[in-house]
Short mmCIF file of C-alpha atoms and ligand atoms in Angstrom, two decimals:
data_model
loop_
_atom_site.label_atom_id
_atom_site.label_comp_id
_atom_site.label_asym_id
_atom_site.label_seq_id
_atom_site.Cartn_x
_atom_site.Cartn_y
_atom_site.Cartn_z
CA MET A 30 56.57 -43.21 -64.38
CA ILE A 31 56.81 -46.05 -61.88
CA ILE A 32 60.23 -47.39 -60.97
CA VAL A 33 60.28 -50.83 -59.32
CA LEU A 34 63.50 -51.47 -57.41
CA LYS A 35 65.12 -54.86 -56.93
CA PRO A 36 64.49 -56.55 -53.56
CA GLY A 37 67.01 -55.52 -50.94
CA THR A 38 68.00 -52.20 -52.55
CA GLU A 39 69.90 -50.15 -49.94
CA ASP A 40 68.20 -47.06 -48.48
CA GLU A 41 71.14 -45.00 -49.65
CA THR A 42 70.58 -46.03 -53.26
CA VAL A 43 66.86 -45.29 -52.94
CA GLN A 44 67.74 -41.78 -51.77
CA GLU A 45 70.23 -41.30 -54.61
CA ILE A 46 67.61 -42.19 -57.20
CA LEU A 47 65.05 -39.89 -55.55
CA ASP A 48 67.59 -37.04 -55.57
CA HIS A 49 68.38 -37.69 -59.22
CA ILE A 50 64.66 -37.47 -60.07
CA SER A 51 64.41 -34.14 -58.19
CA GLU A 52 67.53 -32.76 -59.84
CA CYS A 53 65.95 -33.39 -63.24
CA GLY A 54 63.06 -31.12 -62.22
CA LEU A 55 60.61 -33.99 -61.69
CA LYS A 56 58.52 -34.80 -58.65
CA PRO A 57 59.91 -37.86 -56.84
CA LEU A 58 57.57 -40.26 -55.05
CA HIS A 59 58.62 -42.84 -52.50
CA LEU A 60 56.12 -45.69 -52.30
CA PRO A 61 57.55 -48.39 -50.03
CA GLY A 62 55.61 -51.65 -50.30
CA LYS A 63 55.66 -54.90 -48.32
CA GLU A 64 58.01 -56.68 -50.70
CA ARG A 65 59.38 -54.02 -53.00
CA VAL A 66 60.28 -50.37 -52.90
CA VAL A 67 58.53 -48.58 -55.71
CA LEU A 68 59.44 -45.06 -56.74
CA GLY A 69 57.59 -42.60 -58.92
CA ALA A 70 58.70 -39.74 -61.11
CA ILE A 71 56.05 -37.27 -62.20
CA GLY A 72 56.40 -34.39 -64.60
CA ASP A 73 57.21 -33.35 -68.14
CA GLU A 74 57.17 -36.40 -70.42
CA ARG A 75 60.19 -35.20 -72.42
CA VAL A 76 62.26 -35.06 -69.23
CA LEU A 77 60.95 -38.46 -68.11
CA GLY A 78 62.23 -39.90 -71.38
CA GLN A 79 65.74 -38.72 -70.51
CA LEU A 80 65.92 -40.30 -67.05
CA HIS A 81 67.04 -43.74 -68.36
CA LEU A 82 66.59 -45.41 -65.02
CA GLU A 83 66.06 -48.73 -66.79
CA ASN A 84 69.86 -48.90 -67.02
CA HIS A 85 70.37 -48.54 -63.25
CA PRO A 86 71.68 -51.78 -61.65
CA ASP A 87 69.13 -51.66 -58.79
CA VAL A 88 66.12 -51.00 -60.99
CA GLU A 89 64.03 -54.02 -61.91
CA GLU A 90 61.42 -52.35 -64.08
CA VAL A 91 60.34 -48.94 -65.33
CA LYS A 92 56.69 -48.53 -66.30
CA PRO A 93 54.87 -45.49 -67.65
CA VAL A 94 51.73 -44.30 -65.80
CA LEU A 95 49.19 -44.77 -68.55
CA ALA A 96 46.39 -42.60 -67.11
CA PRO A 97 46.57 -38.86 -67.88
CA TYR A 98 46.21 -38.22 -64.15
CA LYS A 99 49.20 -39.49 -62.22
CA MET A 100 49.26 -38.83 -58.48
CA VAL A 101 45.55 -39.55 -58.09
CA SER A 102 45.89 -42.80 -59.99
CA ARG A 103 45.91 -46.28 -58.49
CA GLU A 104 48.80 -47.06 -60.81
CA VAL A 105 50.91 -44.84 -58.54
CA ARG A 106 49.21 -45.67 -55.23
CA PRO A 107 47.34 -48.98 -55.32
CA SER A 108 45.77 -48.87 -51.83
CA ASP A 109 42.84 -46.66 -50.77
CA SER A 110 43.76 -43.32 -49.20
CA ILE A 111 42.15 -42.12 -46.00
CA VAL A 112 41.48 -38.37 -45.79
CA LYS A 113 40.62 -36.86 -42.42
CA ILE A 114 38.34 -33.89 -41.81
CA GLY A 115 39.41 -32.91 -38.30
CA ASP A 116 39.56 -36.36 -36.70
CA VAL A 117 36.94 -37.88 -38.99
CA PRO A 118 38.39 -40.43 -41.43
CA ILE A 119 36.93 -40.95 -44.90
CA GLY A 120 37.97 -43.78 -47.21
CA ASN A 121 39.54 -47.25 -46.99
CA GLY A 122 36.52 -48.71 -45.21
CA TYR A 123 35.62 -45.63 -43.16
CA PHE A 124 32.25 -44.19 -44.17
CA SER A 125 31.40 -40.72 -42.86
CA VAL A 126 28.38 -38.51 -43.29
CA ILE A 127 28.73 -34.74 -43.51
CA ALA A 128 25.46 -32.87 -43.05
CA GLY A 129 24.07 -29.42 -42.40
CA PRO A 130 22.27 -26.59 -44.12
CA CYS A 131 23.14 -25.37 -47.60
CA ALA A 132 24.14 -22.00 -46.11
CA VAL A 133 25.03 -20.72 -42.66
CA GLU A 134 22.03 -18.47 -41.97
CA SER A 135 22.22 -17.68 -38.24
CA LEU A 136 23.91 -18.87 -35.05
CA GLU A 137 20.71 -20.40 -33.66
CA GLY A 138 19.88 -22.17 -36.92
CA MET A 139 23.37 -23.60 -37.14
CA GLN A 140 23.25 -24.78 -33.51
CA GLN A 141 19.95 -26.56 -34.17
CA ALA A 142 21.34 -28.13 -37.32
CA ALA A 143 24.50 -29.29 -35.52
CA ARG A 144 22.42 -30.92 -32.77
CA ALA A 145 20.36 -32.72 -35.41
CA VAL A 146 23.50 -33.89 -37.23
CA ALA A 147 25.31 -35.11 -34.11
CA SER A 148 22.31 -36.81 -32.49
CA ALA A 149 21.56 -38.76 -35.67
CA GLY A 150 25.19 -39.89 -36.04
CA GLY A 151 26.51 -37.48 -38.65
CA ALA A 152 30.28 -37.10 -38.35
CA ALA A 153 30.87 -33.59 -39.70
CA LEU A 154 29.02 -30.35 -40.29
CA ARG A 155 28.54 -28.50 -43.57
CA GLY A 156 27.31 -24.96 -44.24
CA GLY A 157 28.25 -22.39 -46.85
CA ALA A 158 29.39 -18.92 -45.79
CA PHE A 159 30.24 -17.90 -49.36
CA LYS A 160 27.44 -18.99 -51.65
CA PRO A 161 28.06 -19.01 -55.40
CA ARG A 162 24.47 -18.62 -56.59
CA THR A 163 23.18 -18.89 -60.14
CA SER A 164 21.53 -15.49 -59.72
CA PRO A 165 23.39 -12.46 -58.35
CA TYR A 166 20.13 -11.48 -56.62
CA SER A 167 19.92 -14.66 -54.53
CA PHE A 168 21.30 -14.89 -50.96
CA GLN A 169 25.09 -14.85 -51.25
CA GLY A 170 25.92 -16.08 -47.75
CA LEU A 171 27.07 -14.35 -44.56
CA GLY A 172 30.76 -14.35 -45.51
CA LEU A 173 33.21 -13.94 -42.62
CA GLU A 174 30.36 -13.78 -40.08
CA GLY A 175 29.18 -17.16 -41.38
CA LEU A 176 32.66 -18.64 -40.93
CA LYS A 177 32.75 -17.40 -37.33
CA ILE A 178 29.36 -18.96 -36.61
CA LEU A 179 30.55 -22.23 -38.13
CA GLN A 180 33.65 -22.26 -35.93
CA GLN A 181 31.67 -21.50 -32.78
CA VAL A 182 29.14 -24.24 -33.51
CA SER A 183 31.95 -26.67 -34.31
CA ALA A 184 33.55 -25.96 -30.94
CA GLU A 185 30.21 -26.43 -29.14
CA SER A 186 29.20 -29.60 -30.97
CA GLY A 187 32.58 -31.23 -31.50
CA LEU A 188 31.78 -31.68 -35.21
CA PRO A 189 34.50 -30.70 -37.68
CA THR A 190 33.36 -28.46 -40.52
CA VAL A 191 33.40 -28.21 -44.30
CA THR A 192 32.65 -24.95 -46.08
CA GLU A 193 33.02 -23.67 -49.60
CA VAL A 194 35.88 -21.45 -50.70
CA VAL A 195 34.90 -19.52 -53.79
CA ASP A 196 37.86 -17.24 -54.31
CA VAL A 197 41.62 -17.38 -53.76
CA SER A 198 41.36 -14.29 -51.56
CA ASP A 199 39.14 -16.20 -49.10
CA ILE A 200 41.44 -19.17 -48.61
CA GLU A 201 43.12 -17.83 -45.49
CA ALA A 202 39.87 -17.06 -43.74
CA VAL A 203 38.36 -20.44 -44.58
CA GLU A 204 41.55 -22.15 -43.47
CA GLU A 205 41.42 -20.32 -40.15
CA TYR A 206 37.78 -21.04 -39.32
CA ALA A 207 36.95 -24.42 -40.92
CA ASP A 208 38.42 -27.93 -41.09
CA ALA A 209 38.06 -28.55 -44.83
CA PHE A 210 37.79 -26.54 -48.03
CA GLN A 211 34.86 -27.31 -50.30
CA VAL A 212 35.43 -26.50 -53.96
CA GLY A 213 32.04 -26.17 -55.58
CA ALA A 214 30.86 -27.57 -58.88
CA ARG A 215 31.11 -24.13 -60.48
CA ASN A 216 34.77 -23.85 -59.50
CA MET A 217 35.98 -27.37 -60.23
CA GLN A 218 38.22 -26.13 -63.02
CA ASN A 219 39.35 -22.92 -61.34
CA PHE A 220 42.97 -23.96 -61.65
CA ARG A 221 44.37 -20.97 -59.74
CA LEU A 222 42.17 -21.88 -56.80
CA LEU A 223 43.11 -25.57 -57.04
CA ARG A 224 46.84 -24.80 -57.14
CA GLU A 225 46.56 -22.50 -54.11
CA LEU A 226 44.67 -25.17 -52.18
CA GLY A 227 47.37 -27.62 -53.21
CA ALA A 228 49.82 -25.55 -51.20
CA ARG A 229 47.69 -25.91 -48.04
CA LYS A 230 47.38 -28.85 -45.67
CA LYS A 231 43.67 -28.95 -44.87
CA PRO A 232 41.57 -31.37 -46.93
CA VAL A 233 39.85 -30.33 -50.14
CA LEU A 234 36.38 -31.65 -50.88
CA LEU A 235 36.30 -31.34 -54.65
CA LYS A 236 32.85 -31.43 -56.23
CA ARG A 237 32.39 -32.58 -59.79
CA GLY A 238 31.49 -29.79 -62.18
CA MET A 239 27.99 -30.03 -63.60
CA ALA A 240 29.36 -30.47 -67.13
CA ALA A 241 32.61 -32.18 -66.21
CA THR A 242 33.63 -35.69 -67.19
CA VAL A 243 35.08 -38.05 -64.64
CA GLU A 244 38.46 -37.50 -66.26
CA ASP A 245 38.05 -33.71 -65.87
CA LEU A 246 37.36 -34.28 -62.16
CA LEU A 247 40.42 -36.48 -61.72
CA MET A 248 42.60 -33.99 -63.59
CA ALA A 249 41.28 -31.20 -61.34
CA ALA A 250 42.25 -33.30 -58.30
CA GLU A 251 45.69 -33.81 -59.87
CA TYR A 252 46.22 -30.02 -59.71
CA VAL A 253 45.80 -30.14 -55.93
CA LEU A 254 47.95 -33.21 -55.36
CA SER A 255 50.67 -32.03 -57.72
CA GLU A 256 51.16 -28.95 -55.51
CA GLY A 257 51.65 -31.13 -52.44
CA ASN A 258 48.23 -31.49 -50.79
CA GLU A 259 47.25 -35.15 -50.97
CA ASN A 260 44.12 -34.69 -48.86
CA VAL A 261 41.50 -34.62 -51.57
CA ILE A 262 38.00 -36.08 -51.31
CA LEU A 263 36.14 -36.37 -54.61
CA CYS A 264 32.42 -35.66 -54.66
CA GLU A 265 29.87 -36.81 -57.21
CA ARG A 266 26.99 -34.29 -57.05
CA GLY A 267 25.11 -34.91 -60.27
CA ILE A 268 25.61 -33.62 -63.78
CA ARG A 269 23.45 -31.79 -66.30
CA THR A 270 21.70 -34.04 -68.77
CA PHE A 271 18.62 -33.68 -71.00
CA GLU A 272 16.55 -34.90 -68.04
CA THR A 273 14.68 -32.10 -66.29
CA ALA A 274 12.59 -34.16 -63.83
CA THR A 275 15.35 -33.79 -61.25
CA ARG A 276 17.73 -30.89 -60.64
CA ASN A 277 20.73 -32.93 -61.82
CA THR A 278 21.35 -36.52 -62.83
CA LEU A 279 23.43 -38.28 -60.21
CA ASP A 280 26.04 -40.39 -61.97
CA LEU A 281 26.14 -43.58 -59.89
CA ASN A 282 28.47 -45.13 -62.48
CA ALA A 283 31.11 -42.58 -61.53
CA ILE A 284 31.51 -44.07 -58.06
CA PRO A 285 32.85 -47.55 -58.92
CA PHE A 286 34.49 -46.17 -62.07
CA ILE A 287 36.56 -43.69 -60.07
CA LYS A 288 37.18 -46.11 -57.21
CA GLN A 289 38.74 -48.57 -59.65
CA ARG A 290 41.09 -45.92 -61.07
CA SER A 291 41.89 -43.67 -58.14
CA HIS A 292 42.93 -44.24 -54.53
CA LEU A 293 41.14 -41.06 -53.39
CA PRO A 294 37.95 -41.30 -51.33
CA VAL A 295 34.71 -40.65 -53.21
CA ILE A 296 31.66 -39.21 -51.50
CA VAL A 297 28.22 -38.46 -52.90
CA ASP A 298 25.92 -35.46 -52.55
CA PRO A 299 22.39 -36.81 -53.03
CA SER A 300 20.92 -33.37 -52.22
CA HIS A 301 22.29 -31.45 -55.21
CA GLY A 302 22.29 -34.70 -57.17
CA THR A 303 18.49 -34.87 -57.06
CA GLY A 304 17.19 -31.48 -55.90
CA LEU A 305 14.25 -33.24 -54.22
CA ARG A 306 14.29 -34.25 -50.54
CA GLU A 307 12.12 -37.33 -51.17
CA LEU A 308 14.84 -38.74 -53.43
CA VAL A 309 17.72 -38.09 -51.05
CA GLU A 310 17.38 -41.26 -48.98
CA PRO A 311 17.11 -43.79 -51.84
CA ILE A 312 19.99 -42.19 -53.72
CA ALA A 313 22.11 -41.96 -50.56
CA LEU A 314 21.62 -45.69 -49.92
CA ALA A 315 22.34 -46.50 -53.57
CA ALA A 316 25.54 -44.45 -53.41
CA ALA A 317 26.69 -46.34 -50.32
CA ALA A 318 25.91 -49.67 -52.02
CA ALA A 319 27.82 -48.56 -55.13
CA GLY A 320 30.96 -48.05 -53.05
CA ALA A 321 30.91 -44.42 -51.92
CA ASP A 322 33.09 -43.60 -48.90
CA GLY A 323 30.65 -41.10 -47.47
CA LEU A 324 27.87 -38.63 -48.10
CA ILE A 325 27.35 -34.88 -47.90
CA ILE A 326 23.71 -34.09 -47.23
CA GLU A 327 21.73 -30.89 -46.80
CA ILE A 328 19.50 -30.80 -43.75
CA HIS A 329 17.68 -27.84 -42.23
CA PRO A 330 15.73 -27.39 -38.96
CA ASP A 331 12.97 -25.73 -41.01
CA PRO A 332 13.52 -26.49 -44.72
CA VAL A 333 10.52 -24.41 -45.82
CA ALA A 334 12.19 -21.30 -44.42
CA ALA A 335 15.69 -22.11 -45.76
CA MET A 336 17.41 -19.27 -47.59
CA SER A 337 18.79 -21.67 -50.19
CA ASP A 338 18.10 -25.21 -51.37
CA GLY A 339 15.15 -25.79 -49.01
CA ARG A 340 13.41 -28.11 -51.48
CA GLN A 341 16.26 -30.62 -51.28
CA SER A 342 16.99 -30.22 -47.56
CA LEU A 343 15.97 -33.03 -45.24
CA TYR A 344 13.97 -32.48 -42.08
CA PRO A 345 15.99 -33.60 -39.03
CA GLU A 346 13.70 -36.64 -38.56
CA GLN A 347 14.26 -37.74 -42.14
CA PHE A 348 18.00 -37.45 -41.61
CA GLY A 349 17.72 -39.58 -38.46
CA LYS A 350 15.86 -42.29 -40.39
CA LEU A 351 18.45 -42.27 -43.16
CA MET A 352 21.28 -42.60 -40.63
CA GLY A 353 19.49 -45.58 -39.06
CA LYS A 354 19.36 -47.31 -42.44
CA LEU A 355 23.02 -46.56 -43.15
CA GLU A 356 23.91 -48.04 -39.78
CA MET A 357 22.20 -51.28 -40.78
CA LEU A 358 23.72 -51.27 -44.26
CA MET A 359 27.36 -50.64 -43.35
CA PRO A 360 28.18 -54.06 -41.83
CA VAL A 361 26.73 -55.73 -44.94
CA LEU A 362 29.02 -53.58 -47.08
CA GLY A 363 32.01 -54.26 -44.84
CA ARG A 364 32.35 -50.60 -43.99
CA LYS A 365 32.59 -48.77 -40.68
CA LEU A 366 30.19 -45.89 -40.11
CA ILE A 367 31.98 -43.10 -38.29
CA THR A 368 29.80 -41.47 -35.65
CA PRO A 369 30.68 -38.43 -33.52
CA VAL A 370 32.26 -38.63 -30.11
CA PRO A 371 29.83 -36.71 -27.83
CA ALA A 372 31.15 -33.15 -27.21
C1 PEP B 19 26.53 -26.64 -52.02
O1 PEP B 19 27.14 -27.61 -51.54
O2 PEP B 19 25.68 -25.99 -51.38
C2 PEP B 19 26.78 -26.29 -53.44
C3 PEP B 19 26.67 -25.05 -53.88
O3 PEP B 19 27.09 -27.36 -54.17
P1 PEP B 19 27.54 -27.48 -55.71
O4 PEP B 19 28.83 -26.73 -55.84
O5 PEP B 19 27.70 -28.96 -55.89
O6 PEP B 19 26.44 -26.91 -56.57
MN1 MN B 20 23.21 -26.12 -51.59
#
């Protein structure tokens, strides 16, 4: 619930109310605004009903949070959040592009990819070390060796990194070697994993499950925030529909729909969203126009030889062209494109 305090409420009283919320076993939120101090209490609805803060002399109004998700909701936090991957901001007007191969395949390949990303103006580097593949016989990633390569290339290029964490037992390693945790579509509702990541500080790039509703995605994000990690970036990456012409159907509607209901940044993955490299640029531009806060794009120095997702990976030149168009588009959209500081 949201608790609006009367103007001029003393700091001491604010603290007393926050302590009372905690003592009842609820999560207290302090949301100081320009004119009013607003507090939040999140938790079991039966306990919320017993708080009776409407009777407190310094409370002006008590309102329920109507959405099923609470901490991710704009009802609780009206202004856009900014989440940083390393030093790269995403959200609230900052538009950042994360790019790189689907999987970390080799040191040399990753170095080439990082050069292509940085020289075109990409702000962060992606690459999976743990690959959750549809088939157990497909390339599963280099594991720890892949994480080490990613860290080395990050240090050389100055680009912060995002990589997928598939299992709770890998969290520590990913946390040590990368700047952000990616939770893949197949793991979006792995609640154990989400809770564990909620206890960490590094950002979580949460991809929408291929059969998940927008509400499912927001509830999954709520798991992370409710454990204390507010650094969540939502990612629309396409859903399964009856349409088989493309790998997935990218849900453009989800972008403004989520942005109106949640303060969290929303980025789009036009690579998995389409499965076809020739569709990546138009869908990336459409996503930016629809209000996305950034993109995550697969590129490869030699897509034909890629060990996974080559068909949807851009050639470096194509990525350069796309970045040029985004650069022209951003001022029109009132957004700032974040480009890397040369290493
Ligand atoms: C990926 O980013 O390479 C990936 C596996 O994505 P998703 O979880 O969206 O399928
Ligand atoms: Mn991929």
